[in-house]
Amino acid sequence: VLWYAGILAFRSTFAIKYFQEAHGLSLDVAGQMVSFVFFAAIFSTPLLGWLCDRTGRFSGMLALGSLMLPAAFLAMHLTGLDVRVGTVLIGLSYSLVPAALWPLASRLVSPNRFGTAIGVMWVLQNAGIATSNLAAGWLNDVAGASAANPDGYGPMMWFFFISSFLGFLFAVALWRHSPGRIDQVS
């Protein structure tokens, strides 16, 4: 939930305006930057899905993919790196997390409850995304985020970083808690 709340709220709602106002990009270039998320995913998703299947290390891959998202937010907000670096990291995370997460659900939930489990996962995911959108918008309003005040985007970026970092910590906890049971290649 924390990972999806960070990645989808930022990418879907705030990325283009953030790139324009905090990084001074034109609308066209900002849109291209968001496209890098999908271009990275197009090429990496089949490979990373295959890697998850091949190694059977779903929880470890989930932790690795979850780590890429807070790293992306830090790269975009705190460094002078080109925003493409952050968007490619988001794209790789966008590929690896679902490639590991959704197969994990089938390993953790009995087959006769799998549909319900997926339904509950989707409800929680969408509730997290909706809440994250509201929180990030409120933070931008309170901080006066705009082209005239690009520093006003700081609280939103820290919110996305903290949310995604907590998602990473939960992924690590899952990985450490039961690696033998969920990471066996069947």
Steps between C-alpha positions, in 0.01 A plus 500: 500500500776746592695426183196532272390816683835660425559388147153541352409825674825662392509363147131545423421828673804705595802410285443724198423810704792423736739463206376827350498709814780353710737409216404767245407259222253583227170312491624297204827400668327432833262264318797328341657453844188322623522283188838370618315316778312302237795459262706355785210271591447385140850362478556391857170334596542179297862466608430569869196270500714226347771569761246467783375171356850372430646580842183449704613788723170686493523665843861608445409640159203678658737665750742600223222644284356683799839657573518652152200726562630697800836518322321655201329762716830593664675517162235731358467724806844522660753453223589688186455183297293513185139409584530212251702316767209519743241411239697198380534385864123541537452296182725220625319499832166506313615183322661307782255554786191361320710219346585390854194613700214340311660153481574528874129534565441159344767353729365658817125446452318172461351444153141506630554855631717637222228702325397662827862573586562668164179700544606617845846586367344715225268676745788582734722605211239740361420638845871569546528671162194716567626598845847569365361728228303695760797526736747606229258760362442638848876516565551688173224746591630558852859545379393722208661275238518678165737617229561807715566279804661174382619430855132461588516155341742386770236379748326299226825337391589418860152353546549277195850406618383410852200306371706302252781446752249357748379273217860387454533427875184288492635312197823431689299382802307259277823378345661440840189354662435204276752465221495120493124472471442756227823492306511134405500431130213266430 
